[in-house]
Structures are given as C-alpha cells and as structure tokens.
Short mmCIF file of C-alpha atoms and ligand atoms in Angstrom, two decimals:
data_model
loop_
_atom_site.label_atom_id
_atom_site.label_comp_id
_atom_site.label_asym_id
_atom_site.label_seq_id
_atom_site.Cartn_x
_atom_site.Cartn_y
_atom_site.Cartn_z
CA MET A 1 159.31 -12.28 115.39
CA ARG A 2 156.17 -12.91 117.41
CA VAL A 3 153.81 -10.03 118.07
CA ALA A 4 150.70 -9.73 120.23
CA MET A 5 148.50 -6.75 119.31
CA ILE A 6 146.07 -5.80 122.08
CA GLY A 7 143.10 -3.83 120.73
CA THR A 8 141.85 -4.59 117.25
CA GLY A 9 140.42 -1.22 116.23
CA TYR A 10 141.49 1.00 113.34
CA VAL A 11 145.09 1.18 114.54
CA GLY A 12 145.57 -2.25 116.13
CA LEU A 13 144.00 -4.15 113.25
CA VAL A 14 145.88 -2.29 110.53
CA SER A 15 149.18 -2.50 112.46
CA GLY A 16 148.69 -6.20 113.18
CA VAL A 17 147.84 -7.02 109.58
CA CYS A 18 150.79 -4.99 108.26
CA PHE A 19 153.27 -6.52 110.73
CA SER A 20 152.13 -9.96 109.59
CA ASP A 21 152.69 -8.87 105.99
CA PHE A 22 156.28 -7.98 106.98
CA GLY A 23 156.64 -11.68 107.84
CA HIS A 24 156.12 -11.54 111.61
CA ASP A 25 153.75 -13.92 113.44
CA VAL A 26 150.91 -11.80 114.79
CA VAL A 27 147.99 -12.52 117.09
CA CYS A 28 145.43 -9.69 117.26
CA VAL A 29 143.53 -9.69 120.55
CA ASP A 30 140.35 -7.86 121.45
CA LYS A 31 137.86 -8.00 124.29
CA ALA A 32 135.00 -7.58 121.86
CA GLN A 33 134.11 -11.18 121.04
CA ALA A 34 131.86 -10.21 118.13
CA LYS A 35 134.76 -8.39 116.45
CA ILE A 36 137.06 -11.39 116.80
CA GLU A 37 134.40 -13.75 115.46
CA MET A 38 133.89 -11.50 112.43
CA LEU A 39 137.61 -11.39 111.77
CA ARG A 40 137.87 -15.15 112.05
CA ARG A 41 135.16 -15.43 109.38
CA GLY A 42 137.25 -13.15 107.16
CA ASP A 43 134.97 -10.12 107.57
CA MET A 44 136.37 -6.74 108.58
CA PRO A 45 134.70 -4.85 111.46
CA ILE A 46 135.81 -1.54 109.87
CA TYR A 47 135.94 -0.20 106.35
CA GLU A 48 139.54 0.43 105.31
CA PRO A 49 140.52 0.09 101.64
CA GLY A 50 142.70 -2.98 100.95
CA LEU A 51 142.55 -4.33 104.50
CA GLU A 52 140.35 -7.35 103.88
CA SER A 53 142.52 -8.86 101.13
CA LEU A 54 145.77 -8.15 102.99
CA ALA A 55 144.39 -9.81 106.12
CA ALA A 56 143.14 -12.82 104.11
CA ARG A 57 146.55 -13.26 102.49
CA ASN A 58 148.37 -13.35 105.82
CA VAL A 59 145.79 -15.54 107.54
CA ALA A 60 146.20 -18.01 104.65
CA ALA A 61 149.99 -17.87 105.10
CA GLY A 62 149.51 -18.82 108.76
CA ARG A 63 151.09 -15.61 110.10
CA LEU A 64 147.97 -13.81 111.33
CA SER A 65 145.27 -14.89 113.75
CA PHE A 66 142.59 -13.31 115.93
CA SER A 67 141.76 -14.20 119.51
CA THR A 68 140.12 -13.13 122.76
CA ASP A 69 142.63 -15.25 124.69
CA LEU A 70 145.25 -12.80 125.95
CA ALA A 71 147.40 -15.35 127.77
CA ALA A 72 147.75 -17.56 124.70
CA ALA A 73 148.62 -14.55 122.53
CA LEU A 74 151.38 -13.48 124.92
CA ASP A 75 153.03 -16.91 124.91
CA GLY A 76 156.44 -16.44 123.30
CA ALA A 77 155.70 -12.88 122.13
CA ASP A 78 158.78 -10.72 121.49
CA ALA A 79 156.65 -7.58 121.61
CA VAL A 80 153.22 -6.87 123.09
CA PHE A 81 151.55 -3.82 121.55
CA ILE A 82 148.79 -1.96 123.34
CA ALA A 83 146.58 -0.19 120.77
CA VAL A 84 143.39 0.41 122.74
CA GLY A 85 141.33 3.60 122.61
CA THR A 86 142.21 6.82 124.45
CA PRO A 87 139.02 8.87 124.06
CA THR A 88 138.33 12.17 125.77
CA ARG A 89 137.59 11.68 129.46
CA ARG A 90 134.11 12.85 130.31
CA GLY A 91 133.98 16.16 132.07
CA ASP A 92 137.53 17.50 131.86
CA GLY A 93 138.92 16.97 128.33
CA HIS A 94 141.96 14.94 129.44
CA ALA A 95 142.69 11.66 127.64
CA ASP A 96 140.88 8.75 129.27
CA LEU A 97 143.69 6.32 130.05
CA SER A 98 141.58 3.72 131.80
CA TYR A 99 141.69 1.33 128.79
CA VAL A 100 145.46 1.62 128.50
CA TYR A 101 146.05 1.05 132.20
CA ALA A 102 143.57 -1.84 132.33
CA ALA A 103 145.26 -3.47 129.32
CA ALA A 104 148.70 -2.95 130.92
CA GLU A 105 147.54 -4.62 134.10
CA GLU A 106 146.01 -7.56 132.19
CA VAL A 107 149.16 -7.94 130.07
CA GLY A 108 151.37 -7.83 133.16
CA ARG A 109 149.35 -10.54 134.90
CA ALA A 110 149.35 -12.78 131.84
CA MET A 111 153.05 -12.48 130.90
CA THR A 112 155.14 -15.55 131.60
CA ALA A 113 158.55 -14.40 130.38
CA PRO A 114 160.52 -11.13 130.09
CA GLY A 115 159.35 -8.99 127.20
CA VAL A 116 158.77 -5.57 125.69
CA VAL A 117 155.41 -3.83 126.04
CA VAL A 118 154.89 -1.18 123.36
CA ILE A 119 152.29 1.57 123.72
CA LYS A 120 150.89 2.38 120.28
CA SER A 121 147.85 4.25 121.56
CA THR A 122 148.15 8.04 121.56
CA VAL A 123 148.91 8.84 125.20
CA PRO A 124 149.88 12.00 127.11
CA VAL A 125 153.37 12.59 128.44
CA GLY A 126 154.04 10.41 131.45
CA THR A 127 151.74 7.52 130.47
CA ASN A 128 154.49 5.13 129.39
CA ARG A 129 156.27 5.60 132.72
CA GLU A 130 152.99 4.93 134.52
CA VAL A 131 152.55 1.73 132.46
CA LEU A 132 156.06 0.71 133.51
CA ARG A 133 155.11 1.30 137.16
CA ILE A 134 151.97 -0.82 136.72
CA LEU A 135 153.95 -3.67 135.15
CA ARG A 136 156.56 -3.56 137.92
CA ARG A 137 153.86 -3.57 140.57
CA VAL A 138 151.99 -6.48 139.00
CA ARG A 139 155.09 -8.51 138.06
CA PRO A 140 158.04 -7.39 140.20
CA GLU A 141 159.97 -10.56 139.37
CA LEU A 142 159.84 -10.15 135.55
CA VAL A 143 162.08 -7.82 133.52
CA ILE A 144 159.61 -5.95 131.35
CA ASP A 145 160.63 -3.01 129.15
CA VAL A 146 158.26 -0.36 127.87
CA ALA A 147 158.50 1.47 124.56
CA SER A 148 156.40 4.26 123.09
CA ASN A 149 155.60 3.82 119.41
CA PRO A 150 152.87 6.30 118.44
CA GLU A 151 151.05 5.66 115.19
CA PHE A 152 150.66 8.24 112.42
CA LEU A 153 148.50 6.36 109.90
CA ARG A 154 145.49 8.08 108.35
CA GLU A 155 142.22 6.22 108.08
CA GLY A 156 141.40 5.68 104.42
CA ALA A 157 145.09 5.38 103.52
CA ALA A 158 146.12 3.37 106.56
CA ILE A 159 147.94 0.50 104.86
CA GLU A 160 149.98 2.74 102.61
CA ASP A 161 150.82 4.96 105.59
CA PHE A 162 151.88 2.01 107.72
CA MET A 163 153.92 0.43 104.93
CA ARG A 164 155.51 3.69 103.73
CA PRO A 165 155.64 6.02 106.71
CA ASP A 166 157.54 9.31 106.69
CA ARG A 167 159.11 8.08 109.91
CA VAL A 168 158.68 5.61 112.74
CA VAL A 169 158.94 7.17 116.18
CA VAL A 170 160.20 5.01 119.03
CA GLY A 171 160.62 6.21 122.58
CA ALA A 172 162.60 3.76 124.65
CA ALA A 173 164.71 3.75 127.77
CA THR A 174 166.58 0.48 127.20
CA GLU A 175 168.71 -1.00 124.47
CA ARG A 176 166.64 -4.19 124.49
CA ALA A 177 163.46 -2.25 123.69
CA ARG A 178 165.24 -0.38 120.89
CA ASP A 179 166.59 -3.66 119.47
CA VAL A 180 163.14 -5.29 119.41
CA LEU A 181 161.51 -2.29 117.70
CA ARG A 182 164.40 -2.00 115.24
CA ALA A 183 163.96 -5.66 114.29
CA LEU A 184 160.17 -5.33 113.96
CA TYR A 185 160.41 -2.34 111.65
CA ARG A 186 163.46 -3.60 109.74
CA PRO A 187 161.50 -4.14 106.51
CA LEU A 188 160.76 -0.39 106.56
CA SER A 189 164.37 0.67 107.06
CA LEU A 190 165.11 -1.23 103.87
CA ARG A 191 162.68 1.20 102.21
CA ASP A 192 164.48 4.16 103.78
CA ALA A 193 161.86 5.04 106.39
CA PRO A 194 163.89 6.50 109.26
CA ILE A 195 163.34 5.25 112.79
CA HIS A 196 163.54 8.21 115.12
CA PHE A 197 164.62 7.00 118.56
CA THR A 198 163.81 9.30 121.47
CA SER A 199 162.96 9.24 125.15
CA LEU A 200 159.53 8.00 126.22
CA GLU A 201 158.37 11.56 126.92
CA SER A 202 159.53 12.98 123.59
CA ALA A 203 157.84 10.19 121.63
CA GLU A 204 154.58 10.81 123.46
CA LEU A 205 154.77 14.52 122.74
CA ILE A 206 155.77 14.12 119.06
CA LYS A 207 152.41 12.51 118.34
CA TYR A 208 150.37 15.27 119.99
CA ALA A 209 152.50 18.08 118.56
CA ALA A 210 152.15 16.65 115.04
CA ASN A 211 148.37 16.38 115.29
CA ALA A 212 148.09 19.85 116.81
CA MET A 213 150.20 21.30 113.98
CA LEU A 214 147.98 19.68 111.34
CA ALA A 215 144.79 20.82 113.10
CA THR A 216 146.26 24.32 113.27
CA ARG A 217 146.96 24.41 109.53
CA ILE A 218 143.39 23.33 108.76
CA THR A 219 141.96 25.90 111.14
CA PHE A 220 144.25 28.60 109.78
CA ILE A 221 143.16 28.08 106.18
CA ASN A 222 139.52 27.93 107.30
CA GLU A 223 139.86 31.39 108.82
CA ILE A 224 141.64 32.64 105.70
CA ALA A 225 138.68 31.22 103.72
CA ASP A 226 136.29 33.26 105.87
CA LEU A 227 138.35 36.36 105.18
CA CYS A 228 138.27 35.58 101.45
CA GLU A 229 134.48 35.63 101.57
CA HIS A 230 134.58 39.11 103.05
CA VAL A 231 137.14 40.61 100.70
CA GLY A 232 136.35 38.89 97.40
CA ALA A 233 139.44 36.65 97.22
CA ASP A 234 139.39 32.95 96.26
CA VAL A 235 140.78 30.68 98.97
CA GLN A 236 141.70 27.99 96.42
CA ASP A 237 144.04 30.45 94.71
CA VAL A 238 145.32 31.74 98.03
CA ALA A 239 146.03 28.26 99.43
CA HIS A 240 147.73 27.20 96.23
CA GLY A 241 149.91 30.29 96.17
CA VAL A 242 150.82 29.87 99.82
CA GLY A 243 151.52 26.15 99.47
CA LEU A 244 153.93 26.69 96.58
CA ASP A 245 156.31 28.14 99.16
CA ARG A 246 158.53 25.17 99.96
CA ARG A 247 158.88 26.31 103.55
CA ILE A 248 155.11 25.84 103.88
CA GLY A 249 154.08 23.14 101.37
CA PRO A 250 150.59 22.40 100.03
CA LYS A 251 149.31 19.78 102.51
CA PHE A 252 146.54 20.46 105.03
CA LEU A 253 145.61 23.76 103.43
CA HIS A 254 142.16 22.64 102.26
CA PRO A 255 139.28 24.66 103.68
CA GLY A 256 136.20 22.80 104.88
CA PRO A 257 133.54 22.54 107.59
CA GLY A 258 136.07 22.09 110.41
CA TYR A 259 138.21 19.10 111.31
CA GLY A 260 136.67 16.05 112.95
CA GLY A 261 137.63 12.41 113.30
CA SER A 262 138.89 10.06 115.93
CA CYS A 263 142.15 11.94 116.55
CA PHE A 264 142.40 15.71 116.00
CA PRO A 265 139.53 16.80 118.28
CA LYS A 266 140.45 14.59 121.22
CA ASP A 267 144.21 14.98 120.80
CA THR A 268 144.19 18.78 120.57
CA LEU A 269 142.00 18.87 123.66
CA ALA A 270 144.22 16.46 125.59
CA LEU A 271 147.34 18.42 124.60
CA ALA A 272 145.77 21.68 125.75
CA ARG A 273 144.94 20.03 129.08
CA THR A 274 148.49 18.71 129.40
CA GLY A 275 149.76 22.27 128.87
CA GLN A 276 147.42 23.63 131.50
CA SER A 277 148.35 20.92 134.02
CA ALA A 278 152.05 21.54 133.40
CA ASN A 279 151.56 25.29 133.90
CA SER A 280 152.67 25.86 130.33
CA PRO A 281 149.48 26.75 128.47
CA LEU A 282 149.29 26.18 124.71
CA ARG A 283 147.27 29.19 123.69
CA ILE A 284 147.47 28.53 119.95
CA VAL A 285 146.07 25.02 120.41
CA GLU A 286 143.36 26.30 122.75
CA THR A 287 142.31 28.84 120.12
CA VAL A 288 142.34 26.24 117.35
CA ILE A 289 139.93 24.09 119.36
CA ALA A 290 137.55 26.99 120.02
CA VAL A 291 137.63 28.22 116.41
CA ASN A 292 137.02 24.73 115.05
CA ASP A 293 134.10 24.02 117.39
CA ALA A 294 132.43 27.29 116.45
CA ARG A 295 133.01 26.61 112.77
CA LYS A 296 131.01 23.38 112.73
CA ARG A 297 128.06 25.23 114.22
CA ARG A 298 128.47 28.10 111.77
CA MET A 299 128.13 25.71 108.84
CA VAL A 300 124.47 25.36 109.81
CA GLU A 301 124.04 29.13 109.36
CA LYS A 302 125.71 28.90 105.98
CA ILE A 303 123.26 26.21 104.89
CA SER A 304 120.35 28.16 106.29
CA GLY A 305 121.55 31.25 104.42
CA ALA A 306 121.46 29.29 101.16
CA LEU A 307 117.80 28.50 101.91
CA ASP A 308 116.71 32.10 102.62
CA ASP A 309 117.13 31.51 106.37
CA ARG A 310 114.21 29.11 106.44
CA LEU A 311 114.98 25.49 107.31
CA ALA A 312 111.59 24.36 108.64
CA GLY A 313 109.82 22.13 106.15
CA ARG A 314 112.74 22.16 103.69
CA ARG A 315 114.14 18.99 102.15
CA ILE A 316 117.88 18.70 102.32
CA ALA A 317 120.07 15.99 100.75
CA VAL A 318 123.33 15.54 102.65
CA PHE A 319 126.19 14.00 100.64
CA GLY A 320 128.76 12.33 102.91
CA VAL A 321 128.59 12.07 106.69
CA THR A 322 131.78 10.21 107.68
CA PHE A 323 134.47 12.52 109.02
CA LYS A 324 136.41 12.10 105.78
CA PRO A 325 136.24 9.93 102.65
CA ASP A 326 137.34 6.28 102.49
CA THR A 327 136.45 5.45 106.08
CA ASP A 328 133.28 4.48 107.91
CA ASP A 329 134.49 6.35 111.01
CA MET A 330 131.92 8.84 112.29
CA ARG A 331 133.77 10.00 115.41
CA GLU A 332 133.48 13.80 115.83
CA ALA A 333 132.39 14.17 112.19
CA PRO A 334 131.06 17.64 111.32
CA SER A 335 127.86 15.84 110.23
CA LEU A 336 127.15 15.03 113.89
CA VAL A 337 126.75 18.77 114.53
CA VAL A 338 125.23 19.80 111.20
CA VAL A 339 122.62 17.08 110.55
CA PRO A 340 120.94 17.16 114.02
CA ALA A 341 120.81 20.97 113.81
CA LEU A 342 119.08 20.82 110.42
CA ILE A 343 116.60 18.20 111.65
CA GLY A 344 116.10 20.16 114.88
CA ALA A 345 115.19 23.24 112.82
CA GLY A 346 112.48 21.25 111.04
CA ALA A 347 114.26 20.20 107.84
CA ALA A 348 113.78 16.73 106.33
CA VAL A 349 117.25 15.26 105.75
CA THR A 350 118.14 12.44 103.35
CA ILE A 351 121.70 11.15 103.55
CA CYS A 352 123.83 9.48 100.90
CA ASP A 353 127.17 8.02 102.03
CA PRO A 354 128.84 4.93 100.56
CA HIS A 355 130.05 3.54 103.90
CA GLY A 356 128.56 5.75 106.60
CA ARG A 357 125.21 4.10 107.19
CA LYS A 358 126.29 1.21 109.45
CA GLU A 359 127.75 3.60 112.06
CA GLY A 360 125.75 6.68 111.16
CA GLU A 361 122.17 5.47 111.30
CA ALA A 362 122.05 5.30 115.11
CA LEU A 363 124.03 8.55 115.49
CA LEU A 364 121.80 10.57 113.17
CA PRO A 365 118.24 9.62 114.14
CA GLY A 366 115.44 11.07 112.05
CA ALA A 367 117.38 11.11 108.77
CA ALA A 368 116.46 9.00 105.73
CA TRP A 369 119.19 7.14 103.81
CA ARG A 370 119.62 6.48 100.08
CA GLU A 371 122.43 4.69 98.29
CA ASP A 372 122.07 6.66 95.10
CA PRO A 373 122.87 10.41 95.15
CA TYR A 374 120.23 11.24 92.54
CA GLU A 375 117.60 9.44 94.63
CA ALA A 376 118.77 11.29 97.74
CA ALA A 377 118.46 14.59 95.87
CA ALA A 378 114.96 13.85 94.49
CA ALA A 379 112.60 16.76 95.29
CA ALA A 380 115.23 18.35 97.56
CA ASP A 381 115.41 22.08 98.12
CA ALA A 382 119.14 21.88 98.75
CA ILE A 383 122.12 19.57 98.53
CA VAL A 384 124.79 19.91 101.19
CA LEU A 385 128.12 18.23 100.44
CA LEU A 386 129.84 17.47 103.73
CA THR A 387 132.34 14.70 102.86
CA GLU A 388 134.17 14.59 99.53
CA TRP A 389 133.80 10.91 98.62
CA ASN A 390 134.96 10.26 95.05
CA MET A 391 131.45 9.15 94.08
CA PHE A 392 130.27 12.77 94.44
CA ARG A 393 133.03 14.31 92.35
CA GLY A 394 131.88 13.08 88.98
CA LEU A 395 128.12 13.58 89.34
CA ASP A 396 126.12 14.93 86.41
CA LEU A 397 125.24 18.31 87.91
CA ALA A 398 122.55 19.10 85.34
CA ARG A 399 120.83 15.78 86.09
CA LEU A 400 121.16 16.38 89.79
CA ARG A 401 119.58 19.81 89.47
CA SER A 402 116.78 18.40 87.33
CA VAL A 403 115.61 15.92 89.99
CA MET A 404 115.46 18.62 92.72
CA SER A 405 112.70 21.03 93.62
CA GLY A 406 115.07 23.80 94.66
CA ASP A 407 118.42 24.99 93.34
CA ALA A 408 120.73 25.33 96.36
CA LEU A 409 124.05 23.47 96.31
CA VAL A 410 126.15 24.02 99.42
CA ASP A 411 129.58 22.55 98.80
CA LEU A 412 131.49 22.56 102.08
CA ARG A 413 134.57 20.89 100.51
CA ASN A 414 134.93 22.98 97.34
CA ILE A 415 134.85 19.97 95.01
CA TYR A 416 132.78 21.62 92.29
CA ARG A 417 133.68 24.63 90.17
CA PRO A 418 131.47 27.67 90.73
CA ALA A 419 131.03 28.28 86.99
CA GLU A 420 130.15 24.62 86.36
CA ALA A 421 127.58 24.58 89.17
CA ALA A 422 126.04 27.84 87.98
CA ALA A 423 125.88 26.51 84.41
CA ALA A 424 123.90 23.50 85.69
CA GLY A 425 121.38 25.88 87.22
CA PHE A 426 122.51 25.80 90.82
CA ALA A 427 122.64 28.64 93.30
CA TYR A 428 126.07 27.51 94.46
CA THR A 429 127.65 28.24 97.83
CA SER A 430 131.14 27.03 98.70
CA ILE A 431 133.89 27.94 101.14
CA GLY A 432 135.96 31.07 100.64
CA ARG A 433 135.19 31.54 96.96
CA PRO A 434 133.25 34.23 95.15
CA ALA A 435 129.95 32.92 93.70
CA ALA A 436 129.81 32.65 89.90
CA ALA A 437 127.18 34.71 88.18
CA PRO A 438 124.02 32.66 87.53
CA ALA A 439 123.97 31.13 84.03
P1 NAD B 501 139.26 1.84 118.39
O1 NAD B 501 138.27 2.33 119.36
O2 NAD B 501 138.89 1.67 116.95
O3 NAD B 501 139.84 0.41 118.88
C1 NAD B 501 140.20 0.11 120.19
C2 NAD B 501 139.98 -1.38 120.41
O4 NAD B 501 140.56 -1.78 121.65
C3 NAD B 501 138.51 -1.78 120.50
O5 NAD B 501 138.24 -2.80 119.55
C4 NAD B 501 138.34 -2.30 121.95
O6 NAD B 501 137.40 -3.36 122.05
C5 NAD B 501 139.75 -2.78 122.23
N1 NAD B 501 140.08 -2.89 123.65
C6 NAD B 501 139.92 -1.97 124.64
N2 NAD B 501 140.41 -2.44 125.80
C7 NAD B 501 140.92 -3.68 125.55
C8 NAD B 501 141.59 -4.65 126.33
N3 NAD B 501 141.85 -4.44 127.63
N4 NAD B 501 141.96 -5.80 125.74
C9 NAD B 501 141.71 -6.03 124.44
N5 NAD B 501 141.11 -5.12 123.63
C10 NAD B 501 140.72 -3.96 124.18
O7 NAD B 501 140.51 2.81 118.52
P2 NAD B 501 141.54 3.28 117.36
O8 NAD B 501 140.91 4.30 116.47
O9 NAD B 501 142.18 2.08 116.76
O10 NAD B 501 142.62 4.05 118.26
C11 NAD B 501 143.49 3.36 119.12
C12 NAD B 501 144.57 4.32 119.56
O11 NAD B 501 145.35 4.72 118.44
C13 NAD B 501 144.04 5.62 120.18
O12 NAD B 501 144.91 6.02 121.20
C14 NAD B 501 144.11 6.60 119.02
O13 NAD B 501 144.25 7.93 119.44
C15 NAD B 501 145.37 6.14 118.30
N6 NAD B 501 145.41 6.49 116.88
C16 NAD B 501 144.30 6.35 116.11
C17 NAD B 501 144.37 6.64 114.74
C18 NAD B 501 143.15 6.51 113.85
O14 NAD B 501 143.20 6.97 112.72
N7 NAD B 501 142.08 5.86 114.31
C19 NAD B 501 145.58 7.07 114.19
C20 NAD B 501 146.70 7.19 115.00
C21 NAD B 501 146.60 6.89 116.35
#
C-alpha cells in the first residue's frame, strides 16, 4: 500500500519507517526543510535507538523516501497520516490544534483522488469530526474518509512498541476506512496484536485516558514514596509488594522526580480541560497535574537539603537531563525545573548526558557540559542523578567519590543501593528509602 506520513517528528518518523519495514511504500513529509535534507543524507534528526539502520534499510529497498512536496507524496496514497504536534495552547492548557487543522486543510487542497486521512496525533474528542468538516469544506466533490489512529509508542523503545504493540486502536466511521487500516496493520495481526475498532470519539479518548492512567500511577507511587520517608518504610519494597498483585501489576510504579516528556504533561492538562469544557470535571487528573508540578519544584529543596540548605557557590554535577533515558527529548523534563533553580540559587552546574546536549544546551543556559561522568563530578560538592541512563548505573562509586570535593549523592531515580553508596563514602539521598548508616 502507499502511505503519506505528514509530520516527521518522533511519531511520524518512527511510524513511517516502521510502515515501510512492513513492506508499504512510504513518503514522509515535513515542512522543516532542514529535517528532510538530513533524512535524505541518512542522518536522523532525533535520537531513537535502531531508527537509523531501519530507515537506511528501507530507503535502500526503495520503499521509504523523504520530501517537502506534499502534493507529490499524496499522489496515489491509500492512506494519508497526519502526525504533527499538538502542544499545549498558550494561556489555557487546551491542546493546540492549529497544526492539525492546517495540515488537514493542506492535505485536502492537495488531494486528487478519494482517500483516507488518518489522524495519528493525540487529539481531543471532536477533533477528527472537525478534520472531516475541514476536508468536506475544502474538497466537497471528493469522498474523503477520516480515521483516528492514536499512537502509543514510547520514545526510547519506539520501534519495538510500534512493531509489537499491545493493541492498535482505530476509530472509524466507514467500512472503507476500517479496511484500509486493517490492511496497513495486517503484518501486526499476524503477530497477534489486536486491532481495536471504535468510534472516532472513543479512539480519541482512549489515548488520553491511557496516558492519564499512567501519569496517575506514577504520581501515586511518588506520594507513597513521600509517605515512606516520613514513616521509615522503603518504597522499593512497597512498590514491589503492591505490583505483585496481578490486578495491579508492576509497571509505572517507579518513584522519581515527577513525570515529564512530550506527552504526559500536555495530555493530562488537555484531558482536564476537556472535562471542564464538557461540564464533567476529572478531579483525579487535575490533582495528578498539581501534585506532579509541585513535586518537580520540591526536588530542588531535596537537593538543597543534601547540601545543608546552602546552594550558593556550590558545585553540582547533574547526571541526565533528558526526560527519560534513550531519547534526546527534553520536553517538560524535570531538569528544566531543577537545573535553572539550582543555577538561580547560585550553584555552578555541570551536566553529563549522553544525548541531551544538542537540545539541552540552549534550554539550560549557564550550565557546563562534560561527556564523562567522572569529569563532570570533578571537585563537585554534590551529584544529582536526574535521568537513569544505563551509563550511570555501572559507575565506580568509590572513584566517583574520590574525584569530588563533597560527599552528597542525590539519586532521584533510586538506581544505587543505599548501603553501596554509603560504603563508597557518600552521604546518599534517594526517594522514599531510609538512608543507610554511614560506612
Ligand atoms: P514533533 O514535534 O516531534 O513532530 C511534529 C512534526 O510535524 C515536526 O517535524 C513539524 O515540522 C511537522 N509539521 C507540523 N506541521 C506540519 C505540516 N503542516 N506539514 C508537514 N509537517 C508538519 O511531534 P511528536 O513528538 O512526533 O508528536 C506528534 C503527535 O504524536 C503529537 O500529537 C503527540 O502528542 C503524539 N504522540 C507523541 C508521542 C511521543 O512519544 N513523542 C507518543 C505518542 C503520541
């Protein structure tokens, strides 16, 4: 089948590359000329493990290409995906749909034959019907169907998630749209991934409800971690014991500095706004948002506490600034709250992150960057671990301690063992765990 993928960001690029690997002919389109030029050279504009080689393989097979020419990409396309951004709208927290609507209008004008337009972007209830109205207004003479196909991939594991999803959700109002999506995802049905067909509205809401549920679990275990600190329990033991209950399961019960990223913050906010607009407030989601926002700020107090409440003039090494490991995505990362606050309080911050610098340097002005964690920690009073990249898990803690001036290790992802950190000479602070006695 022939696919046009409009928007070549984290979702559009991964989806386009994976569809081409299924054997479909895919043209990935973006307005950003520089991105398309990079892709044509074989370079990836984002860091996503495995993406570069998978793209190269399918380009070489003649199934995948990149273009800024929308009209040419639409020629003969069986499905046109819209995978553009839906960030938070300035001022009111609703999803900003201007990119989706602009893309729909451009697609409508450029289409030459009947077809199916598929919204892959995360969009609030009612958006797919509005896209249908736009297409009918722009091209009243063409039969154009709309389908909602929200994406559930996780950055850092995006290819695996796309190739082996728990489910594919398709909202569609016509049999033709269902047939096209069924054919596109057929390689997955052979691997037993169910396609869940619903109405347009239900598909739109499934995506938001899923993200809100995951954000709620994270926020819940973060509050339990806080309680652990007050009552002497260990949140790792508590989360494990809770997760062994098969009704609950172990996923998304890892305490940390608060969720960030390109999806949870904006999607929980947009869902809360949808609830308010529909006169059906989502009080749990509203609380999750407030608790998570406050948590990121409170992490600064935790770090300050580990430095005797004196940040001015202190040297702090920050390990990891992307919102999670295995991505270069900095959107809404806890580091964007924590690092400026530390610098604002007079601390000198040196960052080590294997893929964060390209995006992060402009977003975190005033910080120094080092590629090597031991160099970043040299003469530091404290190390703050914000993102649990694998490269930080196996560090030689005794060596790390020996290059520092101070002894504070603030582990906001609980990747080290308290006893191990204490044995290396650290004054170790983590989340929701009792401190080990100093060695
Ligand atoms: P992104 O910002 O990385 O990419 C969007 C791309 O669309 C950009 O390259 C931009 O230049 C391009 N674009 C915008 N308007 C265009 C137009 N009219 N024509 C051509 N290109 C256009 O965004 P993303 O992270 O890939 O997210 C896209 C959507 O997918 C969002 O709705 C997001 O919520 C959703 N989503 C994201 C993830 C994730 O992990 N990033 C996961 C699931 C769903």
